Each structure stands twice: as C-alpha cells, then as structure tokens.
Coordinates of C-alpha atoms and ligand atoms in Angstrom, one line a residue:
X547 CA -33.8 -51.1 153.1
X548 CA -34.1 -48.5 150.4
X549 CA -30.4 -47.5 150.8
X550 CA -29.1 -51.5 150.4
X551 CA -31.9 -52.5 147.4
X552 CA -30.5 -49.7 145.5
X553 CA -26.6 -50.6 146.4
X554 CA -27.7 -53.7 145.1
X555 CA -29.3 -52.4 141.9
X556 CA -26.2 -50.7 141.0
X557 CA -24.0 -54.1 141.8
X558 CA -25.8 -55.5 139.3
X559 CA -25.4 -53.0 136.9
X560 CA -21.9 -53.1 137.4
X561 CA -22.1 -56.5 136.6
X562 CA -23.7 -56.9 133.6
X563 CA -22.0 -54.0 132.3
X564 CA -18.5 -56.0 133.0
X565 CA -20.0 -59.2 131.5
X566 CA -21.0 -57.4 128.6
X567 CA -17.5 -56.2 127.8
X568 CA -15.9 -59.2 128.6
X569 CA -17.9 -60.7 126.1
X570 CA -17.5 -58.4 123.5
X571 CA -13.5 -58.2 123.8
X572 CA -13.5 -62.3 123.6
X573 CA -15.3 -63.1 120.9
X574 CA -16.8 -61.5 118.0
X575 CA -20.6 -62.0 116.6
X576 CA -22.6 -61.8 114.2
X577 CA -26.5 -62.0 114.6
X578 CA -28.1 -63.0 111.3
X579 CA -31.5 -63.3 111.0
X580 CA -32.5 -65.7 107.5
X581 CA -35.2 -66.3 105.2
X582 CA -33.1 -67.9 102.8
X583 CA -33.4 -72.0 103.3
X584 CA -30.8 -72.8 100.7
X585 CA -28.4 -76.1 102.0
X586 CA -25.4 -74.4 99.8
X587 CA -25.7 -71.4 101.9
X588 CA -24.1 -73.5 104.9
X589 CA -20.2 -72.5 102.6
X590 CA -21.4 -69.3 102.1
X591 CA -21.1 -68.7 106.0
X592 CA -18.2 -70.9 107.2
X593 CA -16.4 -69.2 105.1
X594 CA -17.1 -65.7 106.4
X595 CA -15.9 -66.9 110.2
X596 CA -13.0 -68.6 108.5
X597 CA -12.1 -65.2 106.7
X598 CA -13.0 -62.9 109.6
X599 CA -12.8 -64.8 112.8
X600 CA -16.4 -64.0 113.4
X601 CA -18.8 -65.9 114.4
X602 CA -22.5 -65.8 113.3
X603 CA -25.8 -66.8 115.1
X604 CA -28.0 -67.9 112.6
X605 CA -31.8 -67.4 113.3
X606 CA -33.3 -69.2 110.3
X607 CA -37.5 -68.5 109.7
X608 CA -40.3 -67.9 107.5
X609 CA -40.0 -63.8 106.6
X610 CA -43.2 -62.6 108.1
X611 CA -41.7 -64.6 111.8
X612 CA -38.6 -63.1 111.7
X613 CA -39.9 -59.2 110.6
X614 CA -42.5 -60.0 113.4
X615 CA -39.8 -61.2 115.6
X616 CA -37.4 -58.2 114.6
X617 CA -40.2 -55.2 115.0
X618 CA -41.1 -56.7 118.3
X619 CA -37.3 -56.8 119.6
X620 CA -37.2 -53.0 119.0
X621 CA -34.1 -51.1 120.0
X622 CA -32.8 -54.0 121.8
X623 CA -33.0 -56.5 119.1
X624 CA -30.1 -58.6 118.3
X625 CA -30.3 -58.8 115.1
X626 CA -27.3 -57.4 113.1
X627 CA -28.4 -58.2 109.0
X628 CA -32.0 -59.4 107.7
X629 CA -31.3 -61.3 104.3
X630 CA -34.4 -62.7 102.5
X631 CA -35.6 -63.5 98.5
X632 CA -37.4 -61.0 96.7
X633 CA -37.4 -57.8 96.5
X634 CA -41.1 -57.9 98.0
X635 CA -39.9 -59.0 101.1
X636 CA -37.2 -56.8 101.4
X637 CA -40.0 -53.8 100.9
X638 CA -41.4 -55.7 103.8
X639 CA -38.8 -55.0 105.8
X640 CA -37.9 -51.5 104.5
X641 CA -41.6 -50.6 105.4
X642 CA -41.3 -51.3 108.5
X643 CA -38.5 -49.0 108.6
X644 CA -36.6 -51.7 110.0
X645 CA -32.9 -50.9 108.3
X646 CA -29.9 -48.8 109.1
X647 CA -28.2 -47.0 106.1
X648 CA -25.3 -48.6 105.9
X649 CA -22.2 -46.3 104.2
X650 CA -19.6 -48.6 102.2
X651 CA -17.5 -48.1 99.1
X652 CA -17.1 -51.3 98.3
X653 CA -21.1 -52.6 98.2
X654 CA -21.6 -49.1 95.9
X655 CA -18.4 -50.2 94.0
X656 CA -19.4 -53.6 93.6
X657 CA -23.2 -53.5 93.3
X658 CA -24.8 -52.2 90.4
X659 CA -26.6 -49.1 90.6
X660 CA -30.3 -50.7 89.8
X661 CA -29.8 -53.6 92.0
X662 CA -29.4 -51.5 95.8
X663 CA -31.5 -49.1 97.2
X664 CA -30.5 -47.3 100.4
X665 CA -31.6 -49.4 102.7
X666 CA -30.8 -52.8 101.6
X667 CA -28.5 -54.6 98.6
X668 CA -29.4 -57.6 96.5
X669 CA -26.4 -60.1 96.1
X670 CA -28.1 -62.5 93.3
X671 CA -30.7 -62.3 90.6
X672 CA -33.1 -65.1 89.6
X673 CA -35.1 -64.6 86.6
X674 CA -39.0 -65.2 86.0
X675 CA -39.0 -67.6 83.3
X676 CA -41.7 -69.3 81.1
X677 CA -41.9 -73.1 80.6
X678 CA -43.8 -75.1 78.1
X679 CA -44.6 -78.8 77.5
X680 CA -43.2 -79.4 73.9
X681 CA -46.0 -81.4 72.4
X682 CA -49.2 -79.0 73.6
X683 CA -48.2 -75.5 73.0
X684 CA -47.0 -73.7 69.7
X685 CA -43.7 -71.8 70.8
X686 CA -44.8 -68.6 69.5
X687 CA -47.5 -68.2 71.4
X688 CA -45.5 -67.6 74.7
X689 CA -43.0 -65.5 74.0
X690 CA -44.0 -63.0 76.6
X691 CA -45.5 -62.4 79.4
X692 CA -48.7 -60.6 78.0
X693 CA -48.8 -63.9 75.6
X694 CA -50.1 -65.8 78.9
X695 CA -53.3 -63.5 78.9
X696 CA -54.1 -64.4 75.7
X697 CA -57.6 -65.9 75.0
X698 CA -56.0 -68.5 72.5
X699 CA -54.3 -70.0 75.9
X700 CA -57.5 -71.0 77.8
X701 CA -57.4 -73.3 80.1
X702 CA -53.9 -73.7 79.3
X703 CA -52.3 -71.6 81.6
X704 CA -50.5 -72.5 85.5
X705 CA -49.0 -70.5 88.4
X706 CA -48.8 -70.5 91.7
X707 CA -50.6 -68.2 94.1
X708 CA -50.9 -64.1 93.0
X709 CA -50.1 -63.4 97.2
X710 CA -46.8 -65.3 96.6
X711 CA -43.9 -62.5 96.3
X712 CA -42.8 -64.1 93.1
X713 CA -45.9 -63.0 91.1
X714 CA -46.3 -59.6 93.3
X715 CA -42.8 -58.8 91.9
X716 CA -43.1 -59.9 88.5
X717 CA -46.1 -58.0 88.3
X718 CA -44.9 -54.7 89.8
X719 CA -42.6 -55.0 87.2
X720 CA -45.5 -55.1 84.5
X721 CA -47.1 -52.7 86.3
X722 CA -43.9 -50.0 85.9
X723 CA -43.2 -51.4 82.2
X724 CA -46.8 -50.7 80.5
X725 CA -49.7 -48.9 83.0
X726 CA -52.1 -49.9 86.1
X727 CA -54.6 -50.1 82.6
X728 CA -52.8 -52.7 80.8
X729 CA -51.7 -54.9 83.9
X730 CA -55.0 -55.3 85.2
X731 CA -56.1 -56.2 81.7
X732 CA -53.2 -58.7 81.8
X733 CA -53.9 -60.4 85.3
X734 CA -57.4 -60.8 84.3
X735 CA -56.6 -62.2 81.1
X736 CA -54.4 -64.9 82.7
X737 CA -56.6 -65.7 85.4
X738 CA -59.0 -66.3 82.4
X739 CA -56.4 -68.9 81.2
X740 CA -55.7 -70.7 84.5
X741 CA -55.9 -74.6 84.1
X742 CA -56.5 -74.8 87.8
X743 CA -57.1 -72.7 90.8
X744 CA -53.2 -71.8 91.7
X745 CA -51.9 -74.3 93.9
X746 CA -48.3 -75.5 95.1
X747 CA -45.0 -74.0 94.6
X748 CA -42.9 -72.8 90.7
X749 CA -41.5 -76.5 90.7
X750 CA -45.1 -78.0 91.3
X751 CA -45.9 -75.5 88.5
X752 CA -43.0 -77.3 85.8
X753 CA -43.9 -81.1 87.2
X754 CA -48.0 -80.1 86.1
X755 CA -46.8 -78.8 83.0
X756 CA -44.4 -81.8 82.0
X757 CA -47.5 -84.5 82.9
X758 CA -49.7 -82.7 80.6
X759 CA -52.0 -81.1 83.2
X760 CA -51.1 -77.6 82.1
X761 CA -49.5 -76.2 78.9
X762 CA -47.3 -73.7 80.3
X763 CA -46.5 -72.3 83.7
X764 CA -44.1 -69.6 85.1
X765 CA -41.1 -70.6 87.2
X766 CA -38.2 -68.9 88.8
X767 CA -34.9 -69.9 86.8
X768 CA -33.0 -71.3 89.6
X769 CA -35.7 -74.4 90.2
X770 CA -35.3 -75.2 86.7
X771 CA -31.9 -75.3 86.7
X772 CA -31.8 -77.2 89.7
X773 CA -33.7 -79.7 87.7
X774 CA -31.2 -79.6 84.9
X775 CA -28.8 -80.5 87.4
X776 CA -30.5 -83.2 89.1
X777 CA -29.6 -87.1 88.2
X778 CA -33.2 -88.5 89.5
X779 CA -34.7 -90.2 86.5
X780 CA -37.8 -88.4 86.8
X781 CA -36.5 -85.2 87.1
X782 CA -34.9 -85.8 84.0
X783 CA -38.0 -87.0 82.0
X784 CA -39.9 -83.6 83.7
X785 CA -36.5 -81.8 81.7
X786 CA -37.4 -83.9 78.6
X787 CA -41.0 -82.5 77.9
X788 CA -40.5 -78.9 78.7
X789 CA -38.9 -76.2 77.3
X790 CA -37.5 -72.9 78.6
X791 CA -38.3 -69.3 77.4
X792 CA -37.1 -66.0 78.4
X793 CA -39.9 -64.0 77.9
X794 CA -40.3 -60.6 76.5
X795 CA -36.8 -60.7 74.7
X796 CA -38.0 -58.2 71.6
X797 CA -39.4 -56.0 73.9
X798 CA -38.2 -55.0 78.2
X799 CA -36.1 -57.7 78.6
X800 CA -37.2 -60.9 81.2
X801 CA -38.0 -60.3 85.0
X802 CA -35.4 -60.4 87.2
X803 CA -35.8 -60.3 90.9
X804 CA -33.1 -60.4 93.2
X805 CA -31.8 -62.0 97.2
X806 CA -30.6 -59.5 99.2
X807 CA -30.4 -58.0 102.7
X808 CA -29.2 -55.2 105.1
X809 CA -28.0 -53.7 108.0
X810 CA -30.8 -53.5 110.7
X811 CA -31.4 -49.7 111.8
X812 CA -30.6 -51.0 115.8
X813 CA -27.7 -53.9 115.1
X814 CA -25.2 -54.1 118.0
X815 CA -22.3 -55.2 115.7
X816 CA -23.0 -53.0 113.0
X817 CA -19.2 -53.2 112.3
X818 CA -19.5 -56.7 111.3
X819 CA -23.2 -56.3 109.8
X820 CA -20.8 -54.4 107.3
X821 CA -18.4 -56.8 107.3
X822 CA -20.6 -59.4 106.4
X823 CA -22.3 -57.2 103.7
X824 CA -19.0 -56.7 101.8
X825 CA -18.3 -60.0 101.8
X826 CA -21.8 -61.1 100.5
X827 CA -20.0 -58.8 97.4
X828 CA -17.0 -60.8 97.0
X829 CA -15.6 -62.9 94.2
X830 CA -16.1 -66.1 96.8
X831 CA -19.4 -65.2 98.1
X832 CA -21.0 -64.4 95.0
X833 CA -19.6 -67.5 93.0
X834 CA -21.4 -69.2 95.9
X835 CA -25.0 -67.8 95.4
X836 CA -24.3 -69.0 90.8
X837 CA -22.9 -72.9 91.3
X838 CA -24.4 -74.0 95.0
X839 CA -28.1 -72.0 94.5
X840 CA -28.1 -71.4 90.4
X841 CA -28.4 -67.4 91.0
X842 CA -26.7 -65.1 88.9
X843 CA -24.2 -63.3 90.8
X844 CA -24.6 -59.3 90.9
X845 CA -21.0 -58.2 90.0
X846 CA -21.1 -59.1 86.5
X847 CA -17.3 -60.0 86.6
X848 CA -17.4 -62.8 88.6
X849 CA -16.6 -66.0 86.8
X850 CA -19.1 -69.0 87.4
X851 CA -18.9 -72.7 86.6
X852 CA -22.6 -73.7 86.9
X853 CA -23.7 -75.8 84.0
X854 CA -27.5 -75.5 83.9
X855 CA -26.6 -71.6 84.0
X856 CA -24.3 -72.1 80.9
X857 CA -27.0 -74.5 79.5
X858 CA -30.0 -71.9 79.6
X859 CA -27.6 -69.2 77.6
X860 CA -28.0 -65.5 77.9
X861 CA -30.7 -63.4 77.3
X862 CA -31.8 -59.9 77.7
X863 CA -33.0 -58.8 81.7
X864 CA -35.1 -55.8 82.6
X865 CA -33.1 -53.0 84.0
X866 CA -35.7 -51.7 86.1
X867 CA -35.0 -50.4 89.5
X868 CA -35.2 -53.3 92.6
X869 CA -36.4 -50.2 94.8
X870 CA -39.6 -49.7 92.1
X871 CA -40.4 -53.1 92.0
X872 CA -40.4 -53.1 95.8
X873 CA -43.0 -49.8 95.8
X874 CA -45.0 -51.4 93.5
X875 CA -45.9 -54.8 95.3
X876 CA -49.2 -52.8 97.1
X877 CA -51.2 -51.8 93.8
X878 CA -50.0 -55.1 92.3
X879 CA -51.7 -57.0 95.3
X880 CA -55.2 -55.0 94.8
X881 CA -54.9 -55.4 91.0
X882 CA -54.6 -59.4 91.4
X883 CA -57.5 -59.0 94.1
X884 CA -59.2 -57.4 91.7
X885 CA -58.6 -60.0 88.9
X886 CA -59.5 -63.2 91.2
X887 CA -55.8 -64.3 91.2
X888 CA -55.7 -66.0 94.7
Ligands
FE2_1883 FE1 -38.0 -69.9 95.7

C-alpha cells in the first residue's frame, strides 16, 4: 500500500513537472498585477504582446489587495511585475520587501537617475498642482505650497484626505525640502484653513472650488488636464472659473510624484518581467502614459502630442529623490495625525 501510494505520488510529479514545461515552451506569460485603472492603459499592453509575442494576465485591484494578495502568495506567487501610482505605494511594496533587483542597461540608460531606486522604476510623473477660483482668491496669495497655511486663507482652503498617498507624498516632500519643524507648522496651518472636513477625490476638490464652495484646492495635474480635454459642457464651465498654478516656482520647484513598478523578488518569468520593464521605457510606451493618461513621460526625449500638457506650459519640478519621498511617507503620516488632517 505504501509502496503503490508513493509510485503514485511520483506519477504525479512526473506529471505536473511535464505539464509545466509543455506549458512554458508553448506559450509565453506575463503575470501583471495592477493598481493603475487608467482605460488608455488597455494600448499600452496590446502593444507589448504585439511587440513580444507575450501574453499578459492582468490582475487589476486596489493596492493594499493586491500587496495583501502578493505577500500572502509568498515564493509561489505568480506575479511577475507590481505597477501602481505614487511613490507611497511603491514604498508599500518595497517595505514589504516584496521586489527583486532587477539588472538592466536600458531602464538605467533611459530612466533618470532621481526617478529609480533599486527596487522599483517610475515610468511617468504627475505634478501636485494648485487651483483657484478666479473671482475669490488674489493670485499672489497661492503661489506655494506654504501659502495654503497661511492665516489670510481661512476657511478658504480644500483637499482631500491627509491618509491619501497624494498628500503623504507631497508632504514627505515638504518634509525633506524645509524640516519636521516647519512641516508640521505647515499641516496645521492648512488644516486651520480647511473649508470643510476633507472629503472626495483631487477632481471633487477642482468641481468645489469652481462652484464657489472653496477658494483653492490641490489637484494632481493629470485630472486637470483631463478636464481641459473634456468636451462636456460642464466640465468646461468648471475650466472657466479656475485657474492653474505651479506652486513654489521661485523657490524648490512644484511636487512631482511619479507611476511606476518592478520586478517581484519571486516572479517566474523574470525574463519577461524585464521585458516588460524596458518597454514601459520605450519611445511607444512612454508617449502612451503623456497623450492617453496626461503624464509626463520620464525620458525627457520623448516627443508628446497632448494638448492640455502643451496648454499648462512648463515649469520648474523638484528634483528630489522618488526613493526619499518614499522613506518619508511614515513621519508625514504622524505629522498629519498630529495636525488633525484626516
Ligand atoms: Fe489619481
């Protein structure tokens, strides 16, 4: 009995090994695991399978799912490449030790030093911008970022939630740009200045601001752009009664924050993990991420046709570090506690 259960055991072992491998030689696969929700992105992949011949299982889900789903896979976790927003997430992700270095020329070729850390790359920036309605706020007074905390802005003031990555970024990157002193004064300046508790999402933040119910909000660049680029009526009239600034233009330069993604540390096709990677660095790919998402792409040579992007102009972006913005999210999180920014 013992002799034939274990004759059996290593029948099936046989098996599955010879399934495996007959799988593996037929087709190839990548398993990519998404917390990006962005319709254009649907190009973005197609295209890779057209280029490579290889096929890829999306797993689409909220960020804190899919790192949940991915730390409780362990080693035998399909999942090749984690791409998110925000470089919060991705320090998720990273903390949890969840990555595999990944060695290629091209990604340190094509991706600029500041925007890659070892363990994961960003392949589009998005800045932190601030948005005004024309007839209730005097334009100098929110130039910057620090101008929000300013008493003169009471009552004034709208953003969404200080938990949401957006703000935990944009803050880390206060926090490395002037002192745990100063930013704590700053959160508890603004929270001083809220109009209302924080509710809703950056584009919730614009619509409140354009009807009046707040003077000026913060907003990610690419919702406002994809406003600009919208032909609904009442988008257009939100367009009409707000206006755009990149803060902190004399001074660091605007927050940027990045999407990005990496190899994971136990991917079973870490060939085409890489693969996929280097093509996320492409001209293609990263024209992709400006005119179908309103991103900037992160190789700077990459010519874009996105005219909200055009529209909005340049200006001057931080330089810091993705990686220090990343390790700064956990005192940013206890300073906002600390200020009453829910
Ligand atoms: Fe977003």
């Amino acid at each position: 009995m013992l002799m034939k259960r274990s004759l059996l055991g290593t029948a099936i072992a046989a098996l599955c090994i010879t399934a495996a491998s007959s799988v593996s030689a037929q087709e190839k696969v990548l398993n990519l695991y998404s917390a990006r929700h962005y319709q254009t992105d649907e190009a973005l992949y197609s295209n890779f399978t057209k280029q490579t011949g290889i096929k890829i299982n999306r797993i689409e889900a909220g960020e804190n799912e899919l790192l949940e789903r991915i730390k409780n896979e362990g080693a035998n976790s399909p999942a090749d490449v984690f791409i998110t927003v925000d470089a919060a997430r991705l320090a998720k992700a990273d903390e949890l030790n969840l990555f595999g270095r990944v060695n290629s020329k091209i990604l340190d070729a094509r991706i600029p030093a500041q925007l890659r850390t070892d363990d994961w790359y960003a392949f589009s920036t998005r800045a932190r911008v601030i948005v005004y309605n024309k007839t209730a706020i005097n334009p100098a007074e929110v130039q910057t970022y620090q101008d929000l905390a300013n008493p003169r802005l009471k009552g004034k003031v709208c953003v969404r939630s200080g938990s949401h990555p957006y703000n935990l970024s944009l803050g880390a990157s206060v926090l490395a740009n002037t002192g745990e002193e100063k930013t704590a004064e700053w959160a508890k300046g603004l929270v001083a200045n809220f109009a209302r508790s924080p509710k809703g999402g950056d584009t919730d933040q614009i619509k409140a601001v354009a009807a009046g119910e707040c003077g000026v909000a913060l907003a990610n660049s690419y919702y406002v752009a994809r406003l600009m680029r919208s032909d609904k009526p009442e988008d257009k009239k939100i367009m009409d009664s707000v206006v755009v600034v990149w803060p902190n233009q004399k001074t660091t330069g605007t927050h940027v924050n990045i999407s990005g993604g990496g190899m994971l540390k136990n991917a079973p096709n870490k060939e085409a993990a890489v693969k996929f990677l280097e093509y996320l660095s492409s001209d293609q790919a990263q024209a992709y991420f400006a005119d179908g998402n309103n991103e900037w792409p992160v190789v700077k040579s990459v010519k874009i046709t996105n005219p909200a992007l055009e529209a909005l102009g340049p200006f001057k972006a931080e330089t810091i570090n993705v990686g220090i913005l990343a390790k700064n999210q956990a005192a940013v999180q206890k300073i906002y506690d600390r200020a009453g920014w829910q």
